[in-house]
mmCIF file of C-alpha atoms and ligand atoms in Angstrom:
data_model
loop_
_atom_site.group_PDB
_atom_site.id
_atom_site.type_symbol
_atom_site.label_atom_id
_atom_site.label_comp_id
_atom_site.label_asym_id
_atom_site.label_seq_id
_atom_site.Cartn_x
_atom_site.Cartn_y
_atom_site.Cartn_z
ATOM 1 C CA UNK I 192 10.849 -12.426 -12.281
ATOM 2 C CA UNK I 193 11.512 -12.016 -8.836
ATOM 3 C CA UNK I 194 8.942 -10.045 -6.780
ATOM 4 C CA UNK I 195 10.291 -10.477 -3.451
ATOM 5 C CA UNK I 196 13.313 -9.639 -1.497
ATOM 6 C CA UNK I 197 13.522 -11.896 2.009
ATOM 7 C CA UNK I 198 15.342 -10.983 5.124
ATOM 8 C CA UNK I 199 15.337 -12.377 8.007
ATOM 9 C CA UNK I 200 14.650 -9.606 10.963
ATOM 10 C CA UNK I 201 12.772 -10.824 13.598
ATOM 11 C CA UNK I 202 12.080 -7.717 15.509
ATOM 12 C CA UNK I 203 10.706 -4.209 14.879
ATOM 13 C CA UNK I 204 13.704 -2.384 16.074
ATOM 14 C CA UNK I 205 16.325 -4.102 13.774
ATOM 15 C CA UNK I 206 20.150 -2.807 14.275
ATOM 16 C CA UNK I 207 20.953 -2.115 10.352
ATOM 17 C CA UNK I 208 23.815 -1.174 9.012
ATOM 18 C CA UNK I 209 24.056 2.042 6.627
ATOM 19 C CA UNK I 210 25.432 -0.098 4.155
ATOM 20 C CA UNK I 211 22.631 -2.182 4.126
ATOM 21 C CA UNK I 212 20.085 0.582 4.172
ATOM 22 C CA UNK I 213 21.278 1.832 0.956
ATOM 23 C CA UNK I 214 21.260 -1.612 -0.691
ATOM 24 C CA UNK I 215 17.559 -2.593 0.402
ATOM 25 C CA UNK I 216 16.054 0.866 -0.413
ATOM 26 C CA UNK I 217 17.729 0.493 -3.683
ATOM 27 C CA UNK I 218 15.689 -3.057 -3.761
ATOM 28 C CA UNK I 219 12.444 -1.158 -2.615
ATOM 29 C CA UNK I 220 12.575 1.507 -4.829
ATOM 30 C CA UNK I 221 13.284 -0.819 -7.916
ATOM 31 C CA UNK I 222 9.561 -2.131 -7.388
ATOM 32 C CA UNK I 223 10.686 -5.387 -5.178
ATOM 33 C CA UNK I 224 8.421 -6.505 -2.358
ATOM 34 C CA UNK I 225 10.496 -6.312 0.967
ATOM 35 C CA UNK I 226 9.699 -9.713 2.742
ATOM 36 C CA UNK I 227 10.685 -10.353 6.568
ATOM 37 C CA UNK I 228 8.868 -13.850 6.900
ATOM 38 C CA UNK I 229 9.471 -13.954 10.680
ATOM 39 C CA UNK I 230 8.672 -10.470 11.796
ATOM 40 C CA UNK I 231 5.584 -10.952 13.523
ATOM 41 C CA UNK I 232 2.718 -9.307 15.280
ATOM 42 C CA UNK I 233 0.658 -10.473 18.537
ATOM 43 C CA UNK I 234 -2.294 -9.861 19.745
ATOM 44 C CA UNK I 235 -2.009 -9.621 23.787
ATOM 45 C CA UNK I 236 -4.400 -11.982 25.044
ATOM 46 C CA UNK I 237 -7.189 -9.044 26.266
ATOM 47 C CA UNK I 238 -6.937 -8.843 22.540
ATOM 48 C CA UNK I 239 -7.711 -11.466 21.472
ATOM 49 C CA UNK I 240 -11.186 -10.587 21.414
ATOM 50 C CA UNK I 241 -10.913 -8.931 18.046
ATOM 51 C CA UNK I 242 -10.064 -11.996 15.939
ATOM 52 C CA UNK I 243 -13.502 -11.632 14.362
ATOM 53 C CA UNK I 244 -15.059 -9.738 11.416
ATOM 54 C CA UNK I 245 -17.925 -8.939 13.503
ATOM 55 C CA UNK I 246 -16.582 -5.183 15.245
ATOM 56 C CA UNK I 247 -16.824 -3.973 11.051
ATOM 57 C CA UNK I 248 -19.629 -1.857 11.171
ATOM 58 C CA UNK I 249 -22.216 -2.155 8.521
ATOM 59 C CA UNK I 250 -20.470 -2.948 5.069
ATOM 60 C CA UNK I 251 -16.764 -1.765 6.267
ATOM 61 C CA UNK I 252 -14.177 -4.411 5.497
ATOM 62 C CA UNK I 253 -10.915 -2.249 7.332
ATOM 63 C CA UNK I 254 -11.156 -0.858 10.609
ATOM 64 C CA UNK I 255 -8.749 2.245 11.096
ATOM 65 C CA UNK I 256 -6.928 4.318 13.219
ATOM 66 C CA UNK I 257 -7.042 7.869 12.381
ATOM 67 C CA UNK I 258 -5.529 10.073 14.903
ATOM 68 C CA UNK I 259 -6.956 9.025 18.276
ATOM 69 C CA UNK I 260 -10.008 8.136 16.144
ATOM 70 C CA UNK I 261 -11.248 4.597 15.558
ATOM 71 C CA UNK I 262 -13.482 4.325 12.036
ATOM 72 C CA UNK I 263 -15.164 1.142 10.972
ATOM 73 C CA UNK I 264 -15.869 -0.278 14.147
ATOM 74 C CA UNK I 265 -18.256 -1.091 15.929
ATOM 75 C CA UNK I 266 -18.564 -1.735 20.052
ATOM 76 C CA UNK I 267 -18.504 -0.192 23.216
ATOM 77 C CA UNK I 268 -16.272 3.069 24.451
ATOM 78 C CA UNK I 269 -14.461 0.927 26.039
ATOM 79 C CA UNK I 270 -13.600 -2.092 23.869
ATOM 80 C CA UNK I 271 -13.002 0.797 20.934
ATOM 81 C CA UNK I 272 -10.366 1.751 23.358
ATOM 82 C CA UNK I 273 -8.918 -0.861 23.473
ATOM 83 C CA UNK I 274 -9.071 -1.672 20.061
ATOM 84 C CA UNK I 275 -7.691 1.792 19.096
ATOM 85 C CA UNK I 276 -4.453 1.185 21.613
ATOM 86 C CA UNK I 277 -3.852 -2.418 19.729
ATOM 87 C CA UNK I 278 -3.771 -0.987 16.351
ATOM 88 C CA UNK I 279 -1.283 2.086 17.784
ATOM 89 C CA UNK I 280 0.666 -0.429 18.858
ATOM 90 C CA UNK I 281 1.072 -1.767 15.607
ATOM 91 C CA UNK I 282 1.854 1.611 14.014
ATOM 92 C CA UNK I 283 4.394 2.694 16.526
ATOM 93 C CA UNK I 284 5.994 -0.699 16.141
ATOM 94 C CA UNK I 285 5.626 -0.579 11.421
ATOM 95 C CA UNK I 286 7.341 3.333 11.936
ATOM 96 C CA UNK I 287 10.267 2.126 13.927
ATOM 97 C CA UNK I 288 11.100 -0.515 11.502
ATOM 98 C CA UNK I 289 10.782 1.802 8.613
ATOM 99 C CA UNK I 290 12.776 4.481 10.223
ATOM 100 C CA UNK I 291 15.433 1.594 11.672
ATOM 101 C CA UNK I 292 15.570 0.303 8.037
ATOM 102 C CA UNK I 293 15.816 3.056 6.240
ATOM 103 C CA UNK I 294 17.272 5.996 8.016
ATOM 104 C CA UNK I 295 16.874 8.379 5.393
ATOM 105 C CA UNK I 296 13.110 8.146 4.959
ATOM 106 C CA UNK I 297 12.789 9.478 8.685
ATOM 107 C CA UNK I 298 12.796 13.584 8.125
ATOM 108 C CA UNK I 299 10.657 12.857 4.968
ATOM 109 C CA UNK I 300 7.840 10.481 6.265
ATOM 110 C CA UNK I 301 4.335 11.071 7.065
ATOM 111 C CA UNK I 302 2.374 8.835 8.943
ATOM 112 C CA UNK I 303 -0.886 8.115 7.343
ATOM 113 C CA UNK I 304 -3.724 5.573 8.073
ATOM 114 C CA UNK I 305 -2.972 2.186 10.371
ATOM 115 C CA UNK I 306 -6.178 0.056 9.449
ATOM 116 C CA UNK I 307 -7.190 -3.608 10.530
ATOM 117 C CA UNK I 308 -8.572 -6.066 8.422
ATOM 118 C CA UNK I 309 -11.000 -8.446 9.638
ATOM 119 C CA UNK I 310 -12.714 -9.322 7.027
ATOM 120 C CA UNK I 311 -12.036 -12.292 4.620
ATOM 121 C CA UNK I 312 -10.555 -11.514 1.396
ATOM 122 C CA UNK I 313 -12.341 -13.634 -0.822
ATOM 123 C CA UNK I 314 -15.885 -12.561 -1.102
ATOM 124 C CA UNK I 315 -17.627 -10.083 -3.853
ATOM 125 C CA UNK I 316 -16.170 -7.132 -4.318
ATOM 126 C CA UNK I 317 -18.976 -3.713 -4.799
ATOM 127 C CA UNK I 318 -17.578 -2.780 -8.161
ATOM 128 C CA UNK I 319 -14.579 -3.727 -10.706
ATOM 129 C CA UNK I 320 -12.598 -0.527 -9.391
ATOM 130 C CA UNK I 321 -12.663 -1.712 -5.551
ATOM 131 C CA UNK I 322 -11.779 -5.515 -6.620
ATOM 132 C CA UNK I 323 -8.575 -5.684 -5.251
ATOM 133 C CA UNK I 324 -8.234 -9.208 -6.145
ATOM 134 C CA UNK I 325 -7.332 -7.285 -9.751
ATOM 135 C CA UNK I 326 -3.318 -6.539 -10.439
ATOM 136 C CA UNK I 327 -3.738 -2.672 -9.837
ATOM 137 C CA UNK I 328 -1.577 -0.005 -8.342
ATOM 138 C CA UNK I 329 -2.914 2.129 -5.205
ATOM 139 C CA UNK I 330 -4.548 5.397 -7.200
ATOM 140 C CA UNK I 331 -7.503 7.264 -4.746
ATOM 141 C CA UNK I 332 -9.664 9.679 -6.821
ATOM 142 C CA UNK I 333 -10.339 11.698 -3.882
ATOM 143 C CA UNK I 334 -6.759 11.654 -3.013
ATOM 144 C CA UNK I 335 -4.269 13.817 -5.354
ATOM 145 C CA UNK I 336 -0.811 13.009 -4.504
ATOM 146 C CA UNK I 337 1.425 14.904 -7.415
ATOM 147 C CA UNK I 338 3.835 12.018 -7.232
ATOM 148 C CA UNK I 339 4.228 11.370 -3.690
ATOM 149 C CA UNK I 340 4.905 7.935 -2.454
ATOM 150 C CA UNK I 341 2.531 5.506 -0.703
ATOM 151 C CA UNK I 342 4.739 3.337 1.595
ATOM 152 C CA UNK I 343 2.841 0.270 2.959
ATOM 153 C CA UNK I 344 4.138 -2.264 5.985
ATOM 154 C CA UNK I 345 1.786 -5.091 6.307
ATOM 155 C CA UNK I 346 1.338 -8.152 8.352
ATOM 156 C CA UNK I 347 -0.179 -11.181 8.556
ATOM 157 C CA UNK I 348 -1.693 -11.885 11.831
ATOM 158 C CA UNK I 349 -4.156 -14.970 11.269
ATOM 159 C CA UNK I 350 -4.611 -16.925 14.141
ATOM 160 C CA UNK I 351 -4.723 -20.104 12.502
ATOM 161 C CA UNK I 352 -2.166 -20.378 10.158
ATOM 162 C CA UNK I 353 -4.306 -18.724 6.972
ATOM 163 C CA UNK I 354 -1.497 -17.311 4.168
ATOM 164 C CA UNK I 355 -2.278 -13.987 2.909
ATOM 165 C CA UNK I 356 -2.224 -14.593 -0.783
ATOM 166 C CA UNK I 357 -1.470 -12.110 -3.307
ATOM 167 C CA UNK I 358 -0.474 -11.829 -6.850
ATOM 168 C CA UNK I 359 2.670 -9.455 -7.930
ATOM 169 C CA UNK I 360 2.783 -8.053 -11.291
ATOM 170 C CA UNK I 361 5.482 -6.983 -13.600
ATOM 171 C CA UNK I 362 7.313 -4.178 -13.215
ATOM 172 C CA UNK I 363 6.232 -0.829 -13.408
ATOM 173 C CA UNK I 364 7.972 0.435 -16.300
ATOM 174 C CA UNK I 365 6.459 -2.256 -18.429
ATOM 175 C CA UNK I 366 2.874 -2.011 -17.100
ATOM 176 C CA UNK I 367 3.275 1.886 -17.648
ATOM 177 C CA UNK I 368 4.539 1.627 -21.464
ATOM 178 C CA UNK I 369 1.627 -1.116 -21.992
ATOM 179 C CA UNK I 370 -1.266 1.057 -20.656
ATOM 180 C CA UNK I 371 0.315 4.510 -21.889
ATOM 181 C CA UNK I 372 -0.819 5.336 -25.447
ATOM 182 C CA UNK I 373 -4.336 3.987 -24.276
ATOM 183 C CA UNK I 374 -4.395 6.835 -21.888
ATOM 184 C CA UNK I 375 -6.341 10.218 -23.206
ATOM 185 C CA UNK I 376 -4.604 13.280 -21.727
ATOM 186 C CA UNK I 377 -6.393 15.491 -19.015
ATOM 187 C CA UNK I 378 -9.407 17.926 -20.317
ATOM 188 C CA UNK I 379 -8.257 21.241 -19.890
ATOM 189 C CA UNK I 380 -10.343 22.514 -16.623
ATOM 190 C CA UNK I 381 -11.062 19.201 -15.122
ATOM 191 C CA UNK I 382 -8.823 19.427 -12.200
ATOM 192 C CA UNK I 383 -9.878 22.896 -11.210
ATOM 193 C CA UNK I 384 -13.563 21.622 -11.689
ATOM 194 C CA UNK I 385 -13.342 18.716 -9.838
ATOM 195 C CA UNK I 386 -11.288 20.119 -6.812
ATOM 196 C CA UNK I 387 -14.343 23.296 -6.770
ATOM 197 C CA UNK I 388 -17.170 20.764 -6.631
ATOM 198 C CA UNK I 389 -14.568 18.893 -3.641
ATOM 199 C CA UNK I 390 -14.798 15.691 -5.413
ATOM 200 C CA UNK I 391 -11.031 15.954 -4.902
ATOM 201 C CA UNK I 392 -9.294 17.532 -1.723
ATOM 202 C CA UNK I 393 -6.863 19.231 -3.859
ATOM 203 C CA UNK I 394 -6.708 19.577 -7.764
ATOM 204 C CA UNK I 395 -5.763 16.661 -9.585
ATOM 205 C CA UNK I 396 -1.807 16.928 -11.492
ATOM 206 C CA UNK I 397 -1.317 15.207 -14.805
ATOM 207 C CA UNK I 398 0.450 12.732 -12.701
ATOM 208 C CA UNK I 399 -2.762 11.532 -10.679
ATOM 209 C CA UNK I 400 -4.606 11.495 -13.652
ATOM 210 C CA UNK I 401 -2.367 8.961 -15.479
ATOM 211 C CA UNK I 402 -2.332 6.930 -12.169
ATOM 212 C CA UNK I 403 -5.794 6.661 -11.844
ATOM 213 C CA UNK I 404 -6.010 6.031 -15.367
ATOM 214 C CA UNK I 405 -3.224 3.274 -14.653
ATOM 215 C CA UNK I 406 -5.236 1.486 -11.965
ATOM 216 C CA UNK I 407 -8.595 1.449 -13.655
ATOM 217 C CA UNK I 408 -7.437 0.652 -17.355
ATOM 218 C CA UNK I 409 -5.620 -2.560 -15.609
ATOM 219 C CA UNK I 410 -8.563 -3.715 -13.928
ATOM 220 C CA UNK I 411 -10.605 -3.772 -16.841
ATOM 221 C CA UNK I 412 -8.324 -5.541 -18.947
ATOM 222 C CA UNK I 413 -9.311 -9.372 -18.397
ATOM 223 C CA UNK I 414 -6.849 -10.399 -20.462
ATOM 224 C CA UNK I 415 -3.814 -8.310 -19.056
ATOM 225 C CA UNK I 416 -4.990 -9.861 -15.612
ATOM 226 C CA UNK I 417 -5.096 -13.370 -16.832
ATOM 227 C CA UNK I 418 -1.833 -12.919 -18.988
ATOM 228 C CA UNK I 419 0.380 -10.287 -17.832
ATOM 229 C CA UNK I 420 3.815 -11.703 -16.171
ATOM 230 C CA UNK I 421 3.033 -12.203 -12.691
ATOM 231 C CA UNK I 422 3.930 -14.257 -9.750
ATOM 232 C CA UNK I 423 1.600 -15.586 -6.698
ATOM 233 C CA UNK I 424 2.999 -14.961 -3.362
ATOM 234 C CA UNK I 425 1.992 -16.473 0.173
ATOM 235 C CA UNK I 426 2.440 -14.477 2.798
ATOM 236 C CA UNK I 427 3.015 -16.738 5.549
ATOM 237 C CA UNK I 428 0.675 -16.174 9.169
ATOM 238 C CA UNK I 429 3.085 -14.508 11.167
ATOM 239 C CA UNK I 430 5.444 -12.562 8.605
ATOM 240 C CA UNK I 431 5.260 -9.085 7.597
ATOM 241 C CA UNK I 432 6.083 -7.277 4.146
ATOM 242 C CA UNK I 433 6.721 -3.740 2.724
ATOM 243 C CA UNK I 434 6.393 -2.596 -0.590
ATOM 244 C CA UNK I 435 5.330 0.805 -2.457
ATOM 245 C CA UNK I 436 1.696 0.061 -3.367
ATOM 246 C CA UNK I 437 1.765 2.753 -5.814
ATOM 247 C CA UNK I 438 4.594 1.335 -7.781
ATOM 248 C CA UNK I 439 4.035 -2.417 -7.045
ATOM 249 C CA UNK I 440 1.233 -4.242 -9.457
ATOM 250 C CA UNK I 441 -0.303 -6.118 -6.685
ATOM 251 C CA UNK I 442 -3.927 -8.167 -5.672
ATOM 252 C CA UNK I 443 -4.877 -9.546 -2.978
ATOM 253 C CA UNK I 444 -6.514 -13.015 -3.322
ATOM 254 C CA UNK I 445 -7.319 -14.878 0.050
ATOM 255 C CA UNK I 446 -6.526 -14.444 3.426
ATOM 256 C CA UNK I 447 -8.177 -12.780 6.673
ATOM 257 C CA UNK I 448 -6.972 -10.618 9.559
ATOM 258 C CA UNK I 449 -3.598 -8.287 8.728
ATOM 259 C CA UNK I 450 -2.208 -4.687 9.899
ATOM 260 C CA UNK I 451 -1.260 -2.226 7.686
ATOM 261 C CA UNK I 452 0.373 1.129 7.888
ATOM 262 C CA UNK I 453 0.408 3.526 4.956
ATOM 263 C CA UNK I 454 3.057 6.457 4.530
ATOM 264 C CA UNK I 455 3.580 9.233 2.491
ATOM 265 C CA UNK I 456 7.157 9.902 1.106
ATOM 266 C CA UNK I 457 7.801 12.785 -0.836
ATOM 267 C CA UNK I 458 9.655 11.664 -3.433
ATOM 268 C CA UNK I 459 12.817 13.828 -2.271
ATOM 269 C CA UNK I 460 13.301 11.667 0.202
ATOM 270 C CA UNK I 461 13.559 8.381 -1.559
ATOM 271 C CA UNK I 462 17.141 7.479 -1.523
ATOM 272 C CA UNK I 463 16.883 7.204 -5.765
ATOM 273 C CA UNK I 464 14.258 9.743 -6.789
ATOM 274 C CA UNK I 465 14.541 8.853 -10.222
ATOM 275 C CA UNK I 466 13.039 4.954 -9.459
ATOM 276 C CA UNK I 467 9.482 7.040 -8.555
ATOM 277 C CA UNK I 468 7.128 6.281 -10.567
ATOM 278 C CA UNK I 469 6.241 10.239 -11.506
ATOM 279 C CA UNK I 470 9.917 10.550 -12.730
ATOM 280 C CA UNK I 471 9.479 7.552 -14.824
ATOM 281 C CA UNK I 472 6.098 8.333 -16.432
ATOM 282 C CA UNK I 473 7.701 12.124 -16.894
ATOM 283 C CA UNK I 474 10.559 10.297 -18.709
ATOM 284 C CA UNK I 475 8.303 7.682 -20.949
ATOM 285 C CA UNK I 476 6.031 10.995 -21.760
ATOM 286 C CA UNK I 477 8.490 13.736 -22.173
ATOM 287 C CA UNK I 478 6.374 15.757 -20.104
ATOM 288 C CA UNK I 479 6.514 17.341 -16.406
ATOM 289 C CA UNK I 480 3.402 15.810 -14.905
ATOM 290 C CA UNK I 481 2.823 17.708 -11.577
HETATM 291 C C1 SIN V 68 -4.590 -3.802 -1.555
HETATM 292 O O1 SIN V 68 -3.834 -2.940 -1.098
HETATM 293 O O2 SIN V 68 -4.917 -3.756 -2.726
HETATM 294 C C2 SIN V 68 -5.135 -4.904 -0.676
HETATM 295 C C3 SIN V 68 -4.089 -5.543 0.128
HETATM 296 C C4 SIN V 68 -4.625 -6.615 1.044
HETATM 297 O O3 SIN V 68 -5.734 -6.422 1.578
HETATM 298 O O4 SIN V 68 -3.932 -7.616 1.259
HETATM 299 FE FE1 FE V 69 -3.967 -1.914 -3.404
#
């Protein structure tokens, strides 16, 4: 099993070829982890300031940037600021990669939430369905997406020379045939119910359902985490990776300080549609599921 795909780009506005657009979304929308080991981030040195898990306020462990908004932080007007312009920096520099790399994504794409992590990985997590350091694939309860994609860029920024670690599971297809017949189907009602009480922003599809279902039924299975196929991955200080978080079986292990970007794709503007993951749970059920 190979979970990752290097290249080596060293800069966030990298000249690609069409040809070579279609062949690495092909890669990223099989499931494969796309690694640039030398793309990297820096911190100017004003910045440097916020190498520390100490601006999370209370028991935060990502700051974000949400709009012009800056959540999770705490400090002064001013250093917020300044904090808010560093992490725009990072997702002006994540969309012009994705949109350099793969063209086709651009009309499509919605820019979502840029967060900072300052906070060490390793540590106890507040409950089995937030322990990340379990193979799971991004599912959000509050969050119905009927099928479309969650596109991640993330990098390692450490200023020491700490690896991000993470584990990659098998693909997909497998985990979703494993987990499948374990998974009741929705109560009739329960969408609508949930969405009126605003426990979800809109009503849940079939297709959440099963994800969150997904997620949850892999995290509790000790022996699927200890046993499944699966590969540990360093990712390097300094070197950046993208991958489909909803798709990818992934957990993250050790590490401390990283960007990330999320994005939402709708799946009509992935270059193979059928790779989603709705259009292959609609094809193992026989079902349309949103
Ligand atoms: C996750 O998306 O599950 C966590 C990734 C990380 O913090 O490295
Ligand atoms: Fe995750």
């Amino acid at each position: 099993m190979q979970a990752l795909h290097s290249m080596d780009i060293q800069n966030w506005q990298p000249n690609v070829q069409p040809t070579l657009s279609d062949q690495l979304a092909l890669t990223l929308e099989q499931g494969k982890v796309l690694h640039l080991p030398k793309l990297r981030f820096d911190l100017e040195d004003a910045e440097q300031i916020f190498y520390s898990p100490e601006w999370l306020s209370g028991k935060r462990k990502n700051i974000s940037l949400e709009g012009n908004e800056v959540r999770g932080a705490s400090g002064s007007p001013e250093l917020l600021k300044q904090m808010g312009s560093m992490i725009r920096r990072y997702s002006e520099q994540s969309a012009s990669l994705i949109n350099r790399l793969f063209p086709n994504y651009t009309k499509h794409l919605n820019k979502a939430r840029t967060s900072f992590r300052p906070s060490i990985v390793e540590g106890p997590p507040p409950s089995w369905k937030k322990d990340d350091s379990r193979l799971h694939v991004d599912a959000f309860p509050s969050r119905p997406n009927h099928g479309e994609r969650i596109l991640r860029v993330f990098t390692n920024v450490n200023p020491v020379g700490v690896s991000r670690v993470w584990r990659v599971g098998e693909p997909f297809e497998d985990a979703a045939k494993r987990f499948l017949p374990q998974i009741p189907r929705q109560l009739p009602g329960s969408a609508w119910l949930l969405h009126a009480l605003k426990i979800t922003k809109r009503p849940r599809s079939e297709y959440d359902h099963i994800m969150l279902h997904l997620h949850d039924r892999m995290k509790t299975d000790l022996d699927y985490q200890k046993n499944a196929p699966q590969q540990t991955v360093d990712f390097l200080a300094g070197s950046t990776w993208v991958c489909f978080s909803d798709q990818v079986l992934h957990a993250a292990m050790s590490g401390q300080f990283m960007f990330e970007q999320t994005f939402h794709l709708p799946i009509s503007g992935q270059y193979h549609p059928e790779l989603s993951p709705l259009k292959v749970l609609e094809r193992l059920t026989e079902r349309r599921l949103a």
